[in-house]
Amino acid sequence: MFIDSANLDEIREGFSLGLLKGVTTNPSILLKEGKRRGVIVKEILDNSEGIVFVQATGSSYEEIYADCQEILAYGNKRIALKIPANIPGFQVINRLKNQNNAPIILATAIFSVDQSLLCGLAGCDYIAPYVNRMANNNINPYEVVNKTRKIYDDRGFSTKILAASFKNTNQVVDIFTAGAHTATVSSDVLRSMASKELASASISGFNRDWYELQSRLEFVKE
Ligand code: E4P
């Protein structure tokens, strides 16, 4: 799994669990940190492992391509590009994927199976279907991911489904069941996956009994 954050405390805590493969960001996530993109990306690289996805912005082919070049110029092999799955985005993906040393590309803002199909045909490495945003717009994200996975598996596409946009942990479980290869989650969602009230109550009970046993043993002679 990946963590969807640019906050260094959240990233450090997430990686301390030892199960993350990288970090995903977008301009809204960067806005929360209020630093220059180059600065925060370097800090993220220094405080994480694996892939760091940075989203290219712009509304035309020229703007998105220029922004991709700026991101790639940060010069770190762990950086991968997030590119919107729209017409200018596909044009940029086509150009980049036909270059030598093509970068890793995640096509982002996926809301439908037809978009996913094009991403597979375009040779994207990952796609990011937006689970909660779909649900909020009366689109069934599980159906989208399930059909996408079937197309990718039937056709032998190597594109991986990296599901994104979660409000709760049930959505994460359900999207994996529907066929997502992996997912990116906020620090809040990751914390609630790792920390359950019932588990905490059981663990507290065991700890209490352990300390009780220690205090009783103090009065027992060896
Ligand atoms: C990741 O690719 C997306 O940018 C992100 O997960 C969107 O999440 P949100 O819907 O919680 O903003």
PDB file of C-alpha atoms and ligand atoms in Angstrom:
ATOM      1  CA  MET A   1       0.000   0.000   0.000  1.00  0.00           C
ATOM      2  CA  PHE A   2       0.919   3.657  -0.321  1.00  0.00           C
ATOM      3  CA  ILE A   3       0.335   6.681   1.885  1.00  0.00           C
ATOM      4  CA  ASP A   4      -1.519   9.634   0.361  1.00  0.00           C
ATOM      5  CA  SER A   5       0.163  12.525   2.138  1.00  0.00           C
ATOM      6  CA  ALA A   6       2.914  15.133   1.999  1.00  0.00           C
ATOM      7  CA  ASN A   7       3.022  15.588   5.762  1.00  0.00           C
ATOM      8  CA  LEU A   8       6.381  14.376   7.061  1.00  0.00           C
ATOM      9  CA  ASP A   9       5.083  13.267  10.487  1.00  0.00           C
ATOM     10  CA  GLU A  10       2.350  11.223   8.827  1.00  0.00           C
ATOM     11  CA  ILE A  11       4.813   9.775   6.324  1.00  0.00           C
ATOM     12  CA  ARG A  12       7.343   8.820   9.035  1.00  0.00           C
ATOM     13  CA  GLU A  13       4.634   7.211  11.168  1.00  0.00           C
ATOM     14  CA  GLY A  14       3.227   5.345   8.150  1.00  0.00           C
ATOM     15  CA  PHE A  15       6.642   3.967   7.133  1.00  0.00           C
ATOM     16  CA  SER A  16       7.396   2.904  10.710  1.00  0.00           C
ATOM     17  CA  LEU A  17       4.752   0.179  10.222  1.00  0.00           C
ATOM     18  CA  GLY A  18       7.007  -1.401   7.594  1.00  0.00           C
ATOM     19  CA  LEU A  19       4.349  -2.133   4.984  1.00  0.00           C
ATOM     20  CA  LEU A  20       4.269   0.874   2.654  1.00  0.00           C
ATOM     21  CA  LYS A  21       5.662   0.826  -0.886  1.00  0.00           C
ATOM     22  CA  GLY A  22       5.703   4.580  -1.414  1.00  0.00           C
ATOM     23  CA  VAL A  23       3.939   7.931  -1.244  1.00  0.00           C
ATOM     24  CA  THR A  24       1.293   9.535  -3.445  1.00  0.00           C
ATOM     25  CA  THR A  25       0.687  13.266  -3.590  1.00  0.00           C
ATOM     26  CA  ASN A  26      -1.476  15.703  -5.500  1.00  0.00           C
ATOM     27  CA  PRO A  27      -1.580  19.514  -5.615  1.00  0.00           C
ATOM     28  CA  SER A  28      -4.285  19.668  -2.898  1.00  0.00           C
ATOM     29  CA  ILE A  29      -2.136  17.546  -0.575  1.00  0.00           C
ATOM     30  CA  LEU A  30       0.894  19.788  -1.300  1.00  0.00           C
ATOM     31  CA  LEU A  31      -1.180  22.900  -0.609  1.00  0.00           C
ATOM     32  CA  LYS A  32      -1.714  21.722   2.987  1.00  0.00           C
ATOM     33  CA  GLU A  33       2.055  21.792   3.569  1.00  0.00           C
ATOM     34  CA  GLY A  34       2.502  25.233   1.964  1.00  0.00           C
ATOM     35  CA  LYS A  35       6.063  24.657   0.713  1.00  0.00           C
ATOM     36  CA  ARG A  36       7.586  24.790  -2.784  1.00  0.00           C
ATOM     37  CA  ARG A  37       6.991  21.504  -4.618  1.00  0.00           C
ATOM     38  CA  GLY A  38      10.713  20.826  -5.138  1.00  0.00           C
ATOM     39  CA  VAL A  39      11.394  21.351  -1.427  1.00  0.00           C
ATOM     40  CA  ILE A  40       8.592  19.149  -0.114  1.00  0.00           C
ATOM     41  CA  VAL A  41       9.290  16.402  -2.665  1.00  0.00           C
ATOM     42  CA  LYS A  42      12.914  16.255  -1.513  1.00  0.00           C
ATOM     43  CA  GLU A  43      11.794  16.090   2.116  1.00  0.00           C
ATOM     44  CA  ILE A  44       9.332  13.309   1.274  1.00  0.00           C
ATOM     45  CA  LEU A  45      12.107  11.376  -0.510  1.00  0.00           C
ATOM     46  CA  ASP A  46      14.341  11.747   2.562  1.00  0.00           C
ATOM     47  CA  ASN A  47      11.616  10.484   4.911  1.00  0.00           C
ATOM     48  CA  SER A  48      10.218   7.579   2.910  1.00  0.00           C
ATOM     49  CA  GLU A  49      11.117   4.582   0.788  1.00  0.00           C
ATOM     50  CA  GLY A  50       9.942   3.391  -2.605  1.00  0.00           C
ATOM     51  CA  ILE A  51       8.092   5.361  -5.231  1.00  0.00           C
ATOM     52  CA  VAL A  52       7.064   8.993  -4.694  1.00  0.00           C
ATOM     53  CA  PHE A  53       4.269   9.998  -7.084  1.00  0.00           C
ATOM     54  CA  VAL A  54       4.153  13.676  -8.052  1.00  0.00           C
ATOM     55  CA  GLN A  55       1.207  15.005 -10.044  1.00  0.00           C
ATOM     56  CA  ALA A  56       1.708  17.085 -13.177  1.00  0.00           C
ATOM     57  CA  THR A  57      -0.619  20.058 -13.497  1.00  0.00           C
ATOM     58  CA  GLY A  58      -1.904  22.048 -16.440  1.00  0.00           C
ATOM     59  CA  SER A  59      -4.864  22.071 -18.746  1.00  0.00           C
ATOM     60  CA  SER A  60      -3.157  21.731 -22.149  1.00  0.00           C
ATOM     61  CA  TYR A  61      -0.778  19.137 -23.589  1.00  0.00           C
ATOM     62  CA  GLU A  62       2.043  21.717 -23.563  1.00  0.00           C
ATOM     63  CA  GLU A  63       1.479  22.695 -19.922  1.00  0.00           C
ATOM     64  CA  ILE A  64       1.226  19.135 -18.644  1.00  0.00           C
ATOM     65  CA  TYR A  65       4.271  17.998 -20.643  1.00  0.00           C
ATOM     66  CA  ALA A  66       6.327  20.977 -19.398  1.00  0.00           C
ATOM     67  CA  ASP A  67       5.315  20.222 -15.811  1.00  0.00           C
ATOM     68  CA  CYS A  68       6.291  16.552 -16.243  1.00  0.00           C
ATOM     69  CA  GLN A  69       9.719  17.711 -17.419  1.00  0.00           C
ATOM     70  CA  GLU A  70      10.032  19.955 -14.359  1.00  0.00           C
ATOM     71  CA  ILE A  71       9.151  17.055 -12.046  1.00  0.00           C
ATOM     72  CA  LEU A  72      11.571  14.681 -13.810  1.00  0.00           C
ATOM     73  CA  ALA A  73      14.283  17.340 -13.541  1.00  0.00           C
ATOM     74  CA  TYR A  74      14.231  16.887  -9.754  1.00  0.00           C
ATOM     75  CA  GLY A  75      16.471  14.044 -10.852  1.00  0.00           C
ATOM     76  CA  ASN A  76      15.532  11.273  -8.442  1.00  0.00           C
ATOM     77  CA  LYS A  77      14.832   7.802  -9.826  1.00  0.00           C
ATOM     78  CA  ARG A  78      12.241   7.160  -7.106  1.00  0.00           C
ATOM     79  CA  ILE A  79       9.998   9.905  -8.527  1.00  0.00           C
ATOM     80  CA  ALA A  80       7.096   8.785 -10.708  1.00  0.00           C
ATOM     81  CA  LEU A  81       4.572  10.916 -12.566  1.00  0.00           C
ATOM     82  CA  LYS A  82       0.857  11.229 -11.927  1.00  0.00           C
ATOM     83  CA  ILE A  83      -0.854  12.423 -15.081  1.00  0.00           C
ATOM     84  CA  PRO A  84      -4.583  13.139 -15.495  1.00  0.00           C
ATOM     85  CA  ALA A  85      -6.470  10.618 -17.630  1.00  0.00           C
ATOM     86  CA  ASN A  86      -7.970  13.163 -20.033  1.00  0.00           C
ATOM     87  CA  ILE A  87      -7.211  14.093 -23.657  1.00  0.00           C
ATOM     88  CA  PRO A  88      -4.110  16.262 -23.041  1.00  0.00           C
ATOM     89  CA  GLY A  89      -3.022  13.785 -20.352  1.00  0.00           C
ATOM     90  CA  PHE A  90      -3.194  10.824 -22.761  1.00  0.00           C
ATOM     91  CA  GLN A  91      -1.249  12.861 -25.345  1.00  0.00           C
ATOM     92  CA  VAL A  92       1.508  13.448 -22.780  1.00  0.00           C
ATOM     93  CA  ILE A  93       1.463   9.793 -21.660  1.00  0.00           C
ATOM     94  CA  ASN A  94       1.819   8.728 -25.318  1.00  0.00           C
ATOM     95  CA  ARG A  95       4.858  10.973 -25.800  1.00  0.00           C
ATOM     96  CA  LEU A  96       6.564   9.974 -22.554  1.00  0.00           C
ATOM     97  CA  LYS A  97       5.951   6.251 -23.002  1.00  0.00           C
ATOM     98  CA  ASN A  98       7.543   6.377 -26.462  1.00  0.00           C
ATOM     99  CA  GLN A  99      10.749   7.970 -25.173  1.00  0.00           C
ATOM    100  CA  ASN A 100      13.853   6.081 -24.106  1.00  0.00           C
ATOM    101  CA  ASN A 101      13.913   5.569 -20.344  1.00  0.00           C
ATOM    102  CA  ALA A 102      10.180   6.211 -20.071  1.00  0.00           C
ATOM    103  CA  PRO A 103       9.203   7.277 -16.543  1.00  0.00           C
ATOM    104  CA  ILE A 104       6.786   5.337 -14.341  1.00  0.00           C
ATOM    105  CA  ILE A 105       3.330   6.785 -14.990  1.00  0.00           C
ATOM    106  CA  LEU A 106       0.183   6.667 -12.900  1.00  0.00           C
ATOM    107  CA  ALA A 107      -2.922   7.879 -14.720  1.00  0.00           C
ATOM    108  CA  THR A 108      -5.031   9.726 -12.186  1.00  0.00           C
ATOM    109  CA  ALA A 109      -8.651  10.879 -11.763  1.00  0.00           C
ATOM    110  CA  ILE A 110     -10.200   7.604 -12.950  1.00  0.00           C
ATOM    111  CA  PHE A 111     -13.990   7.550 -12.661  1.00  0.00           C
ATOM    112  CA  SER A 112     -14.955   5.000 -15.341  1.00  0.00           C
ATOM    113  CA  VAL A 113     -13.996   1.715 -17.000  1.00  0.00           C
ATOM    114  CA  ASP A 114     -13.571   3.264 -20.446  1.00  0.00           C
ATOM    115  CA  GLN A 115     -10.893   5.573 -19.006  1.00  0.00           C
ATOM    116  CA  SER A 116      -9.189   2.544 -17.421  1.00  0.00           C
ATOM    117  CA  LEU A 117      -9.259   0.684 -20.734  1.00  0.00           C
ATOM    118  CA  LEU A 118      -7.487   3.580 -22.474  1.00  0.00           C
ATOM    119  CA  CYS A 119      -4.891   3.712 -19.680  1.00  0.00           C
ATOM    120  CA  GLY A 120      -4.173   0.014 -20.177  1.00  0.00           C
ATOM    121  CA  LEU A 121      -3.823   0.488 -23.931  1.00  0.00           C
ATOM    122  CA  ALA A 122      -1.579   3.537 -23.351  1.00  0.00           C
ATOM    123  CA  GLY A 123       0.817   1.411 -21.297  1.00  0.00           C
ATOM    124  CA  CYS A 124       0.323   3.237 -17.994  1.00  0.00           C
ATOM    125  CA  ASP A 125       2.042   1.529 -15.076  1.00  0.00           C
ATOM    126  CA  TYR A 126      -0.741   2.378 -12.636  1.00  0.00           C
ATOM    127  CA  ILE A 127      -4.216   3.883 -12.612  1.00  0.00           C
ATOM    128  CA  ALA A 128      -5.840   5.622  -9.649  1.00  0.00           C
ATOM    129  CA  PRO A 129      -9.616   5.091  -9.480  1.00  0.00           C
ATOM    130  CA  TYR A 130     -11.141   7.568  -6.995  1.00  0.00           C
ATOM    131  CA  VAL A 131     -13.269   5.357  -4.773  1.00  0.00           C
ATOM    132  CA  ASN A 132     -14.951   7.819  -2.416  1.00  0.00           C
ATOM    133  CA  ARG A 133     -15.357  10.504  -5.065  1.00  0.00           C
ATOM    134  CA  MET A 134     -17.124   7.938  -7.278  1.00  0.00           C
ATOM    135  CA  ALA A 135     -19.372   6.860  -4.409  1.00  0.00           C
ATOM    136  CA  ASN A 136     -20.251  10.505  -3.748  1.00  0.00           C
ATOM    137  CA  ASN A 137     -21.343  10.815  -7.373  1.00  0.00           C
ATOM    138  CA  ASN A 138     -23.529   7.692  -7.506  1.00  0.00           C
ATOM    139  CA  ILE A 139     -20.922   5.679  -9.424  1.00  0.00           C
ATOM    140  CA  ASN A 140     -20.201   2.189  -8.084  1.00  0.00           C
ATOM    141  CA  PRO A 141     -16.398   2.143  -7.601  1.00  0.00           C
ATOM    142  CA  TYR A 142     -16.349  -1.621  -6.973  1.00  0.00           C
ATOM    143  CA  GLU A 143     -17.994  -2.330 -10.308  1.00  0.00           C
ATOM    144  CA  VAL A 144     -15.538   0.019 -12.052  1.00  0.00           C
ATOM    145  CA  VAL A 145     -12.542  -1.702 -10.451  1.00  0.00           C
ATOM    146  CA  ASN A 146     -13.925  -5.204 -10.968  1.00  0.00           C
ATOM    147  CA  LYS A 147     -14.550  -4.653 -14.691  1.00  0.00           C
ATOM    148  CA  THR A 148     -11.201  -2.911 -15.084  1.00  0.00           C
ATOM    149  CA  ARG A 149      -9.384  -5.826 -13.466  1.00  0.00           C
ATOM    150  CA  LYS A 150     -11.155  -8.282 -15.750  1.00  0.00           C
ATOM    151  CA  ILE A 151     -10.133  -6.321 -18.850  1.00  0.00           C
ATOM    152  CA  TYR A 152      -6.517  -6.012 -17.648  1.00  0.00           C
ATOM    153  CA  ASP A 153      -6.265  -9.706 -16.756  1.00  0.00           C
ATOM    154  CA  ASP A 154      -7.991 -10.923 -19.961  1.00  0.00           C
ATOM    155  CA  ARG A 155      -5.764  -8.752 -22.151  1.00  0.00           C
ATOM    156  CA  GLY A 156      -2.568  -9.322 -20.213  1.00  0.00           C
ATOM    157  CA  PHE A 157      -2.080  -5.605 -19.507  1.00  0.00           C
ATOM    158  CA  SER A 158       0.617  -4.960 -16.922  1.00  0.00           C
ATOM    159  CA  THR A 159      -1.162  -1.817 -15.620  1.00  0.00           C
ATOM    160  CA  LYS A 160      -1.813  -2.009 -11.879  1.00  0.00           C
ATOM    161  CA  ILE A 161      -4.934  -0.657 -10.177  1.00  0.00           C
ATOM    162  CA  LEU A 162      -3.806   1.636  -7.346  1.00  0.00           C
ATOM    163  CA  ALA A 163      -7.107   2.674  -5.795  1.00  0.00           C
ATOM    164  CA  ALA A 164      -7.293   6.113  -4.172  1.00  0.00           C
ATOM    165  CA  SER A 165      -9.706   8.457  -2.390  1.00  0.00           C
ATOM    166  CA  PHE A 166     -11.031   6.673   0.702  1.00  0.00           C
ATOM    167  CA  LYS A 167     -13.238   7.916   3.502  1.00  0.00           C
ATOM    168  CA  ASN A 168     -13.130   4.762   5.614  1.00  0.00           C
ATOM    169  CA  THR A 169     -11.451   1.378   5.971  1.00  0.00           C
ATOM    170  CA  ASN A 170     -14.440  -0.608   4.652  1.00  0.00           C
ATOM    171  CA  GLN A 171     -13.954   1.048   1.281  1.00  0.00           C
ATOM    172  CA  VAL A 172     -10.325  -0.132   1.307  1.00  0.00           C
ATOM    173  CA  VAL A 173     -11.275  -3.745   2.051  1.00  0.00           C
ATOM    174  CA  ASP A 174     -14.078  -3.694  -0.536  1.00  0.00           C
ATOM    175  CA  ILE A 175     -11.880  -2.262  -3.282  1.00  0.00           C
ATOM    176  CA  PHE A 176      -9.230  -4.954  -2.703  1.00  0.00           C
ATOM    177  CA  THR A 177     -12.015  -7.563  -2.866  1.00  0.00           C
ATOM    178  CA  ALA A 178     -13.223  -5.988  -6.108  1.00  0.00           C
ATOM    179  CA  GLY A 179      -9.794  -6.498  -7.676  1.00  0.00           C
ATOM    180  CA  ALA A 180      -7.541  -3.522  -6.885  1.00  0.00           C
ATOM    181  CA  HIS A 181      -3.861  -4.517  -6.880  1.00  0.00           C
ATOM    182  CA  THR A 182      -2.991  -1.901  -4.289  1.00  0.00           C
ATOM    183  CA  ALA A 183      -4.261   1.334  -2.743  1.00  0.00           C
ATOM    184  CA  THR A 184      -3.146   4.665  -1.375  1.00  0.00           C
ATOM    185  CA  VAL A 185      -4.679   5.771   1.914  1.00  0.00           C
ATOM    186  CA  SER A 186      -4.559   8.843   4.104  1.00  0.00           C
ATOM    187  CA  SER A 187      -2.784   8.689   7.425  1.00  0.00           C
ATOM    188  CA  ASP A 188      -6.195   8.712   9.196  1.00  0.00           C
ATOM    189  CA  VAL A 189      -7.421   5.681   7.265  1.00  0.00           C
ATOM    190  CA  LEU A 190      -4.103   3.855   7.777  1.00  0.00           C
ATOM    191  CA  ARG A 191      -4.300   4.543  11.527  1.00  0.00           C
ATOM    192  CA  SER A 192      -7.833   3.236  11.775  1.00  0.00           C
ATOM    193  CA  MET A 193      -6.814   0.079   9.887  1.00  0.00           C
ATOM    194  CA  ALA A 194      -3.998  -0.531  12.407  1.00  0.00           C
ATOM    195  CA  SER A 195      -5.794   0.469  15.578  1.00  0.00           C
ATOM    196  CA  LYS A 196      -9.061  -1.182  16.625  1.00  0.00           C
ATOM    197  CA  GLU A 197     -10.926  -0.429  19.857  1.00  0.00           C
ATOM    198  CA  LEU A 198     -11.708  -4.106  20.525  1.00  0.00           C
ATOM    199  CA  ALA A 199      -8.070  -5.075  19.964  1.00  0.00           C
ATOM    200  CA  SER A 200      -6.901  -2.241  22.262  1.00  0.00           C
ATOM    201  CA  ALA A 201      -9.326  -3.339  25.013  1.00  0.00           C
ATOM    202  CA  SER A 202      -8.094  -6.954  24.783  1.00  0.00           C
ATOM    203  CA  ILE A 203      -4.445  -5.874  24.791  1.00  0.00           C
ATOM    204  CA  SER A 204      -5.007  -3.587  27.816  1.00  0.00           C
ATOM    205  CA  GLY A 205      -6.563  -6.530  29.668  1.00  0.00           C
ATOM    206  CA  PHE A 206      -3.531  -8.735  28.937  1.00  0.00           C
ATOM    207  CA  ASN A 207      -1.148  -5.945  30.011  1.00  0.00           C
ATOM    208  CA  ARG A 208      -3.075  -5.376  33.261  1.00  0.00           C
ATOM    209  CA  ASP A 209      -2.934  -9.094  34.093  1.00  0.00           C
ATOM    210  CA  TRP A 210       0.770  -9.261  33.269  1.00  0.00           C
ATOM    211  CA  TYR A 211       1.553  -6.382  35.682  1.00  0.00           C
ATOM    212  CA  GLU A 212      -0.700  -7.985  38.311  1.00  0.00           C
ATOM    213  CA  LEU A 213       1.265 -11.253  37.983  1.00  0.00           C
ATOM    214  CA  GLN A 214       4.571  -9.338  38.360  1.00  0.00           C
ATOM    215  CA  SER A 215       3.385  -7.616  41.532  1.00  0.00           C
ATOM    216  CA  ARG A 216       2.177 -10.914  43.043  1.00  0.00           C
ATOM    217  CA  LEU A 217       5.483 -12.622  42.218  1.00  0.00           C
ATOM    218  CA  GLU A 218       7.383  -9.960  44.166  1.00  0.00           C
ATOM    219  CA  PHE A 219       6.005 -11.608  47.332  1.00  0.00           C
ATOM    220  CA  VAL A 220       6.835 -15.156  46.287  1.00  0.00           C
ATOM    221  CA  LYS A 221      10.276 -16.391  47.377  1.00  0.00           C
ATOM    222  CA  GLU A 222      12.464 -18.000  44.671  1.00  0.00           C
TER     223      GLU A 222
HETATM  224  C1  E4P B   1      -4.796  10.074  -5.399  1.00  0.00           C
HETATM  225  O1  E4P B   1      -4.365   9.772  -6.505  1.00  0.00           O
HETATM  226  C2  E4P B   1      -5.810  11.127  -5.281  1.00  0.00           C
HETATM  227  O2  E4P B   1      -5.183  12.321  -5.608  1.00  0.00           O
HETATM  228  C3  E4P B   1      -6.385  11.230  -3.885  1.00  0.00           C
HETATM  229  O3  E4P B   1      -6.381   9.987  -3.255  1.00  0.00           O
HETATM  230  C4  E4P B   1      -7.754  11.839  -3.835  1.00  0.00           C
HETATM  231  O4  E4P B   1      -8.272  11.643  -2.546  1.00  0.00           O
HETATM  232  P1  E4P B   1      -9.490  12.504  -1.962  1.00  0.00           P
HETATM  233  O5  E4P B   1     -10.701  12.175  -2.772  1.00  0.00           O
HETATM  234  O6  E4P B   1      -9.605  12.053  -0.545  1.00  0.00           O
HETATM  235  O7  E4P B   1      -9.078  13.933  -2.086  1.00  0.00           O
END
